[in-house]
PDB file of C-alpha atoms in Angstrom:
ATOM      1  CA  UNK A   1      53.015 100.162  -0.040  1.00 81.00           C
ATOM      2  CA  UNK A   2      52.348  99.036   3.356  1.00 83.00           C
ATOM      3  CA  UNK A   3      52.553  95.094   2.172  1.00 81.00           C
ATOM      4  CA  UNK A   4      55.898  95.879   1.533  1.00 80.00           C
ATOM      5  CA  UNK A   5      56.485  95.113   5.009  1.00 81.00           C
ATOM      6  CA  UNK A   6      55.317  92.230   5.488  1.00 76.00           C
ATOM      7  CA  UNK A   7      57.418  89.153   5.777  1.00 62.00           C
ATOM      8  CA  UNK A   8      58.516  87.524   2.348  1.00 59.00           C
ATOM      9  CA  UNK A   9      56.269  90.058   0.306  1.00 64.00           C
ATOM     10  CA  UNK A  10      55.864  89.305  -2.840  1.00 63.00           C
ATOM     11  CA  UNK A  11      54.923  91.799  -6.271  1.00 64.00           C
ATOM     12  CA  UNK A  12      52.827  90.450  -8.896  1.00 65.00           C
ATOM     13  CA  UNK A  13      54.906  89.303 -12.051  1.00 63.00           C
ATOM     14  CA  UNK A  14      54.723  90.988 -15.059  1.00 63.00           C
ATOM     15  CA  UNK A  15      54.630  88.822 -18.665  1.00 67.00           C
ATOM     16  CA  UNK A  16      57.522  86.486 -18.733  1.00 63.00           C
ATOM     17  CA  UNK A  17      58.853  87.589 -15.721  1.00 59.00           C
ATOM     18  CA  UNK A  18      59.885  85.072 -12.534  1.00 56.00           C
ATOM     19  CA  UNK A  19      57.917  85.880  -9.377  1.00 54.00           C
ATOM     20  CA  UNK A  20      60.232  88.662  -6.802  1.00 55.00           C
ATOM     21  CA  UNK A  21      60.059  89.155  -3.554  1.00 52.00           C
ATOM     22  CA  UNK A  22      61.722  91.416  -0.721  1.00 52.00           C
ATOM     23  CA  UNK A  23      62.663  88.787   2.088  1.00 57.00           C
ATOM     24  CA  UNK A  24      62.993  89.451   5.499  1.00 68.00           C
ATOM     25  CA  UNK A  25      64.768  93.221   5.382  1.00 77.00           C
ATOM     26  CA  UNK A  26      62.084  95.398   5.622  1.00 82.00           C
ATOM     27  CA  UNK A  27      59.661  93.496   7.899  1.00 77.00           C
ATOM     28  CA  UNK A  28      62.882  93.662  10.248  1.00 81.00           C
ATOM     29  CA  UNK A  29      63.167  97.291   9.930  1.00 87.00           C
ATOM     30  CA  UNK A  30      59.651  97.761  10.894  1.00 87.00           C
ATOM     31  CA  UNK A  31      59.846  95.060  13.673  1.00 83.00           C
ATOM     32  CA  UNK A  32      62.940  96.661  15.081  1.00 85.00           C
ATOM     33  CA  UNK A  33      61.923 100.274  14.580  1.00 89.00           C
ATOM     34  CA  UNK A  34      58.502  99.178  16.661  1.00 87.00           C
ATOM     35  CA  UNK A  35      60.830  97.442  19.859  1.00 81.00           C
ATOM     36  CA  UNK A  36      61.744 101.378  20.371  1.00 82.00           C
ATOM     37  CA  UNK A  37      58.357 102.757  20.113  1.00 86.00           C
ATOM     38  CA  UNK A  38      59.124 103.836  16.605  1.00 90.00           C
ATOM     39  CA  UNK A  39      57.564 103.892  13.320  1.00 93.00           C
ATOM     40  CA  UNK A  40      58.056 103.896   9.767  1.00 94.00           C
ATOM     41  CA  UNK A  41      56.148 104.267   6.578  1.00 94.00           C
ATOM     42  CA  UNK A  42      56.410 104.488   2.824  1.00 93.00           C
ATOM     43  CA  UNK A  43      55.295 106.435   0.365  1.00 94.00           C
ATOM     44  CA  UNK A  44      55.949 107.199  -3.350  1.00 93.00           C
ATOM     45  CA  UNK A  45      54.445 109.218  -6.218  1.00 92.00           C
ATOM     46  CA  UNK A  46      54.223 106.054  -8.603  1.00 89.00           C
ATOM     47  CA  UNK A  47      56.029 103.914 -10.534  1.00 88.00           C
ATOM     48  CA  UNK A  48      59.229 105.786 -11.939  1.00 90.00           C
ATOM     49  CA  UNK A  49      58.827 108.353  -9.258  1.00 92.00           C
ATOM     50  CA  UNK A  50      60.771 106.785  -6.414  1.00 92.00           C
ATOM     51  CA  UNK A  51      59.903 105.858  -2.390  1.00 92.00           C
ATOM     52  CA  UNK A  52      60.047 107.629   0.415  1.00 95.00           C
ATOM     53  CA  UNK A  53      61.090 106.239   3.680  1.00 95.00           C
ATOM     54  CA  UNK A  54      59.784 107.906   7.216  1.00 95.00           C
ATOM     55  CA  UNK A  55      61.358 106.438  10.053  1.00 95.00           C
ATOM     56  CA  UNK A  56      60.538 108.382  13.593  1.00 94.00           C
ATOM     57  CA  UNK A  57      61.709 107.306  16.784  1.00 90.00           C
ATOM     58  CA  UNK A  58      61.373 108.982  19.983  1.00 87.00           C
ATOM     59  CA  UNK A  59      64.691 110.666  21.168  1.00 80.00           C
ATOM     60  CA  UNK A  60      64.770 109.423  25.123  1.00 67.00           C
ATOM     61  CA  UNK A  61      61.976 107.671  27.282  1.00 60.00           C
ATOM     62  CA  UNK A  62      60.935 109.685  29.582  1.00 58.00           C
ATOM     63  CA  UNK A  63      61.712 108.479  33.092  1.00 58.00           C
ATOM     64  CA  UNK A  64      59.061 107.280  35.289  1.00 57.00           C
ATOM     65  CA  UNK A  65      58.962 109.483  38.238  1.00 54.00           C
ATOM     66  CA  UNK A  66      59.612 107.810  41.895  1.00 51.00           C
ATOM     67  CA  UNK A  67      57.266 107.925  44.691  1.00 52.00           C
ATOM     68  CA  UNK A  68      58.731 111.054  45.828  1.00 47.00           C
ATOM     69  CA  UNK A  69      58.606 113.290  42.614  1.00 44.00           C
ATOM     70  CA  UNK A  70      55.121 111.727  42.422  1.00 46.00           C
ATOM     71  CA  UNK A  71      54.290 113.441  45.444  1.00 43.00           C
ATOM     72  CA  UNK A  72      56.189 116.245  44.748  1.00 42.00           C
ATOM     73  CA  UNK A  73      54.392 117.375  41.675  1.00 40.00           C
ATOM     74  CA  UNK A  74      55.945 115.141  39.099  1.00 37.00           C
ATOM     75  CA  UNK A  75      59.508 116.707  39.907  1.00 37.00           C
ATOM     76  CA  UNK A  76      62.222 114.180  39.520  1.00 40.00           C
ATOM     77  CA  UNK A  77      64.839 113.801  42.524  1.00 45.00           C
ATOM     78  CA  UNK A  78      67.621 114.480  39.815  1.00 52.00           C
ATOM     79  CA  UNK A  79      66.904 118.064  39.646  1.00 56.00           C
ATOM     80  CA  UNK A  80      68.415 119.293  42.608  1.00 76.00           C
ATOM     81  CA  UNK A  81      71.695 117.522  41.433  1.00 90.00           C
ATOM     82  CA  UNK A  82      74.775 119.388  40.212  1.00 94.00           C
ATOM     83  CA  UNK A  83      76.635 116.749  38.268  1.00 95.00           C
ATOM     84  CA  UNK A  84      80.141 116.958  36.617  1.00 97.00           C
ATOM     85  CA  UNK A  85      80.354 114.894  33.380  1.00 96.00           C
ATOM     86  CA  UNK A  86      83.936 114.004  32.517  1.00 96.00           C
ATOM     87  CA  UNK A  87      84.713 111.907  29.462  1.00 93.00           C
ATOM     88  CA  UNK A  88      87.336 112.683  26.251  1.00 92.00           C
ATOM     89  CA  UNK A  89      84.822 111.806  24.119  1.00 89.00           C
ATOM     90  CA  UNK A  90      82.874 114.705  23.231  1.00 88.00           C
ATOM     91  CA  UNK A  91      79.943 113.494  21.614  1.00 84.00           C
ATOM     92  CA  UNK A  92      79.132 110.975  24.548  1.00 84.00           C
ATOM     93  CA  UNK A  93      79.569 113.345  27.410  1.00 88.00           C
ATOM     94  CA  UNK A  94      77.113 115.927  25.414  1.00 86.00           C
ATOM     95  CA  UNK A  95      74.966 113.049  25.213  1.00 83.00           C
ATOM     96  CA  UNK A  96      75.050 112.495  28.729  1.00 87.00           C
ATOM     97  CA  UNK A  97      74.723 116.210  29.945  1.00 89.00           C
ATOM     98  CA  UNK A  98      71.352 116.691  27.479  1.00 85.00           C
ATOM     99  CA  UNK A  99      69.553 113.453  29.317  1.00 84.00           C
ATOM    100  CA  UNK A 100      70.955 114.681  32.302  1.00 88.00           C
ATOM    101  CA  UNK A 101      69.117 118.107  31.298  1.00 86.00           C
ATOM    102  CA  UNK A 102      66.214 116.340  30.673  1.00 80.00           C
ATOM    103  CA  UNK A 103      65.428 115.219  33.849  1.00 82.00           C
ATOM    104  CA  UNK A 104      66.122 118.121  35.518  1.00 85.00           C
ATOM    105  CA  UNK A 105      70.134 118.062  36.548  1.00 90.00           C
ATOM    106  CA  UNK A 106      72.290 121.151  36.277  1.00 92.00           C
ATOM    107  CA  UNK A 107      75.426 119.616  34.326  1.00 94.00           C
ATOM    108  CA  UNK A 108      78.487 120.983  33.159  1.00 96.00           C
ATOM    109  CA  UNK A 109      81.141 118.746  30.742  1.00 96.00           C
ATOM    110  CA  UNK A 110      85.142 118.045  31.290  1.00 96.00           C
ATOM    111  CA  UNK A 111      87.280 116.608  28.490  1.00 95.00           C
ATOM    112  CA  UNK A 112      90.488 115.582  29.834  1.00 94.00           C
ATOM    113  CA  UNK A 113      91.881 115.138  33.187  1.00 94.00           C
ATOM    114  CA  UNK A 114      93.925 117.994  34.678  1.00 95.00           C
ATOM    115  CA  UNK A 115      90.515 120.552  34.035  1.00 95.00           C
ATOM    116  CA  UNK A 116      88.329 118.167  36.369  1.00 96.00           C
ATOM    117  CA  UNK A 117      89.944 119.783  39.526  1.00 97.00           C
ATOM    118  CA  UNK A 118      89.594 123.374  38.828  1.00 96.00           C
ATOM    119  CA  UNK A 119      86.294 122.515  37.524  1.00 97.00           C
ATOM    120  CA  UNK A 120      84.573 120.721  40.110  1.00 97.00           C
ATOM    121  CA  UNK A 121      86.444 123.566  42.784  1.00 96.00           C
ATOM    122  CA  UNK A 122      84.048 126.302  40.752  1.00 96.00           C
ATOM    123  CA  UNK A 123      81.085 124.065  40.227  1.00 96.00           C
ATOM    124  CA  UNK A 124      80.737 121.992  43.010  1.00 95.00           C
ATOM    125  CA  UNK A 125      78.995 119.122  42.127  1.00 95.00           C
ATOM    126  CA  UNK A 126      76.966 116.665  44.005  1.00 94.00           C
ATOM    127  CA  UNK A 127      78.210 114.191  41.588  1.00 96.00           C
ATOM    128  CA  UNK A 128      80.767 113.579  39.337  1.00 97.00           C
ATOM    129  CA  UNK A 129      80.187 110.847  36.503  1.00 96.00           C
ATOM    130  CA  UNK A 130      83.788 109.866  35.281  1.00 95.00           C
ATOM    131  CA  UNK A 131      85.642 108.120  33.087  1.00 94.00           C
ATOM    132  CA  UNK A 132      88.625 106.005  33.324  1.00 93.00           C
ATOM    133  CA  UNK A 133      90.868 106.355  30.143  1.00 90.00           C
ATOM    134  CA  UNK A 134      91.318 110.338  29.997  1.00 92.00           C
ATOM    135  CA  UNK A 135      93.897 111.957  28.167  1.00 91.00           C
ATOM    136  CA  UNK A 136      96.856 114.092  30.771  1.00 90.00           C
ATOM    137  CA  UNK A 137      95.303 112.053  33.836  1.00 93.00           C
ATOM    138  CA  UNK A 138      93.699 108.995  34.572  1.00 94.00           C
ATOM    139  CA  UNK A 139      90.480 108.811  36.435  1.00 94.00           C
ATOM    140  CA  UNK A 140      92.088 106.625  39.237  1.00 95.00           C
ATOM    141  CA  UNK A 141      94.049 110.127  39.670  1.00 96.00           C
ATOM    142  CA  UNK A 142      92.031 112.586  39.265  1.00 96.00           C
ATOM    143  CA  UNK A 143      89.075 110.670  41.416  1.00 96.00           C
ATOM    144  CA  UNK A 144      92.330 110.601  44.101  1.00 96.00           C
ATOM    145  CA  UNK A 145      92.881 114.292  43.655  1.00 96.00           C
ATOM    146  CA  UNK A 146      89.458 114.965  44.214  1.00 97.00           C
ATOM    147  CA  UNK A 147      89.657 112.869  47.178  1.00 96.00           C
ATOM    148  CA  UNK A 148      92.143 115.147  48.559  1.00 96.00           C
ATOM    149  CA  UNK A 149      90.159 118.714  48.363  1.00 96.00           C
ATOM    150  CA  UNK A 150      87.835 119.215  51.667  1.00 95.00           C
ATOM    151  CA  UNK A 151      85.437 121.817  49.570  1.00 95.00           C
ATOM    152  CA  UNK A 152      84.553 118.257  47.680  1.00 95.00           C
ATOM    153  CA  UNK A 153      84.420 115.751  50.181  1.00 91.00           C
ATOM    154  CA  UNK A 154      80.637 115.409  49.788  1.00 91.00           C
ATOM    155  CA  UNK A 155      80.973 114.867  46.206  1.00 94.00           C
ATOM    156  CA  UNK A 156      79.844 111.034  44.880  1.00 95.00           C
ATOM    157  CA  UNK A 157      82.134 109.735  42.403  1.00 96.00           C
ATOM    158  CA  UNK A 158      80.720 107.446  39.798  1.00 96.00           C
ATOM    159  CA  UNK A 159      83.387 105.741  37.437  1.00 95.00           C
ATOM    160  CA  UNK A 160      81.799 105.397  34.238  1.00 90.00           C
ATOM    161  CA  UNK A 161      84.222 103.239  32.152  1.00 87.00           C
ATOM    162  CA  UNK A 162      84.236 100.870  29.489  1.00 84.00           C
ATOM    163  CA  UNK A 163      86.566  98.406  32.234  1.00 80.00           C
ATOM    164  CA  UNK A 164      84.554  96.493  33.488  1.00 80.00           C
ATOM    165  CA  UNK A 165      86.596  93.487  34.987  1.00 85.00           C
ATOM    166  CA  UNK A 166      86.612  92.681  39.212  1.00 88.00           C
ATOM    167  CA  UNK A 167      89.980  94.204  39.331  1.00 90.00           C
ATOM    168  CA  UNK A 168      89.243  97.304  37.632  1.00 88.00           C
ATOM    169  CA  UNK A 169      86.365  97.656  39.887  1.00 91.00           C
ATOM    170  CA  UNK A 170      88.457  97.193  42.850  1.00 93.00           C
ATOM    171  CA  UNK A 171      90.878  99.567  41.821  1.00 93.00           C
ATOM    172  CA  UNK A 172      88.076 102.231  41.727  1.00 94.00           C
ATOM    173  CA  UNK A 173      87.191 101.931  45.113  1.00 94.00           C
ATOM    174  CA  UNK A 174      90.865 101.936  45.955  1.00 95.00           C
ATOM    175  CA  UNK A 175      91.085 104.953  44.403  1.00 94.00           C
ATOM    176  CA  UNK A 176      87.866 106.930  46.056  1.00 95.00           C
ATOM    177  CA  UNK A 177      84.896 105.995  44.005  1.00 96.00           C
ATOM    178  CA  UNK A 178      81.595 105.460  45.446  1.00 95.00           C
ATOM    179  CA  UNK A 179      80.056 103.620  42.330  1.00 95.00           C
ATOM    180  CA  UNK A 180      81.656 101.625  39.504  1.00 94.00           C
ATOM    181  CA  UNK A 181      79.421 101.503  36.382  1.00 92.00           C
ATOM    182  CA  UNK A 182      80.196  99.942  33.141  1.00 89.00           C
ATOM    183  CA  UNK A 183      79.585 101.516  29.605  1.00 84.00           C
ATOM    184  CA  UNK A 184      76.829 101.156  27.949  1.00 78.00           C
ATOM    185  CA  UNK A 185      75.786 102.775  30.776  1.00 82.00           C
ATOM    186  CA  UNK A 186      71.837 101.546  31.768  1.00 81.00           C
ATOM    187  CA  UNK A 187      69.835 105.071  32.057  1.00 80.00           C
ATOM    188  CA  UNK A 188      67.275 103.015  34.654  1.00 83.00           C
ATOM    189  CA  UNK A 189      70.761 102.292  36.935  1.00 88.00           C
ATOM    190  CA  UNK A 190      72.117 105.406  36.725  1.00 89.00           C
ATOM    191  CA  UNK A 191      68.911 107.439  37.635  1.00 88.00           C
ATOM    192  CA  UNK A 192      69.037 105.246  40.843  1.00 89.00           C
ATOM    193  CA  UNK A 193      72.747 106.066  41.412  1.00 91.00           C
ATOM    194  CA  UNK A 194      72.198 109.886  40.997  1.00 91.00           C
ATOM    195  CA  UNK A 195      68.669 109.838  43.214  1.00 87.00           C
ATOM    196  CA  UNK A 196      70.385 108.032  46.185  1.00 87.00           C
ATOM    197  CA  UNK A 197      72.804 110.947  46.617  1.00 82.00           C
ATOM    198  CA  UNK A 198      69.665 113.487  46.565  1.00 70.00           C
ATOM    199  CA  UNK A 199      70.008 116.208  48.972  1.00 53.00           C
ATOM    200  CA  UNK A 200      68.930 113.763  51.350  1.00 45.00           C
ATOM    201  CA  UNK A 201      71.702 110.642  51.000  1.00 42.00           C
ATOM    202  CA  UNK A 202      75.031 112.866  49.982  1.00 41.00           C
ATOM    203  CA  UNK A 203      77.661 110.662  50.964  1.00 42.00           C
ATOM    204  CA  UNK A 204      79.360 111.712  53.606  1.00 35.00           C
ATOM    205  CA  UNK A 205      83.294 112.173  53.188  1.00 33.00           C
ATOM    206  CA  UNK A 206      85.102 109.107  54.361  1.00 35.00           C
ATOM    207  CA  UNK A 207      87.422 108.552  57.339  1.00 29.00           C
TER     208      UNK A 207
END
């Protein structure tokens, strides 16, 4: 079983039968599987009976801490963060929120645009991570209208959009943002967006 990985594996030939063998596909499964820290092996009751196929992979990496959690116990920067997570898609903002959990932020999730107001006026966030293309608003808006409330002046807004083009990020800064990041977002970058506006480096409000 564990040959079957290998590359251009080959079975013995019964009587009269040309010689098989399984290519490339699952020595690439294994090889990719192993690139994220993964693993994956078979098994099977004998011949007639089937195989079994374990892949496990681990969920998230867990961040390195900085220098300062370091000295802080371990403690990552991130946890004395309130973020807002706004994004009509569902599943990715609840992806975002649990790694967000993970290291330590408090999060709450927005859908559309009109609710991010209201929202952030209860929650008061030290950041909010937002997306461009919402339904009832666009971020350009709602990042404006959040511009406008004193109570969230201190708040760092991160536009976290699948645009990605010079204009689009020039019409985020027009438009209040403090950061313009582009989807896929790079976990590594945005841990060092959210720790530079620690309790320590909140931006201040402009003007």
């Amino acid at each position: 079983l564990e040959k079957v990985f290998q590359l251009f594996a080959q079975v013995t030939p019964g009587p009269g039968q040309l010689a098989s063998g399984l290519g490339i596909g699952l020595f690439l499964v294994r090889s990719l599987i192993e690139m994220h820290g993964g693993t994956v092996v078979a098994e099977s009751a004998g011949p007639g009976q089937g195989s079994t196929f374990t892949v496990t992979l681990p969920c998230l990496p867990v961040p390195a801490p900085t220098p300062a959690a370091a000295a802080a116990g371990g403690r990552a920067e991130a946890s004395s963060l309130r973020v807002l997570v706004v994004d009509d898609n569902v599943d990715a903002a609840e992806t975002l929120t649990t790694f967000l959990d993970m290291i330590g932020a408090q999060t709450r999730a927005v859908y559309d645009g009109p609710a991010v107001v209201p929202a952030a006026l209860e929650f008061r966030p030290d950041v909010v991570l937002l997306d461009i293309g919402l339904p009832g608003m666009s971020g350009y808006d709602v990042a404006r209208a959040l511009r406008a409330e004193p109570a969230l002046a201190r708040a760092a807004l991160v536009a976290l959009t699948g645009w990605g083009a010079e204009d689009d990020r020039r019409k985020a800064m027009d438009a209040g943002f403090d950061h313009h990041l582009t989807k896929p977002v790079d976990l590594e970058v945005l841990q060092g967006v959210l720790h530079s506006h620690g309790p320590d480096g909140i931006r201040t409000a402009k003007g």
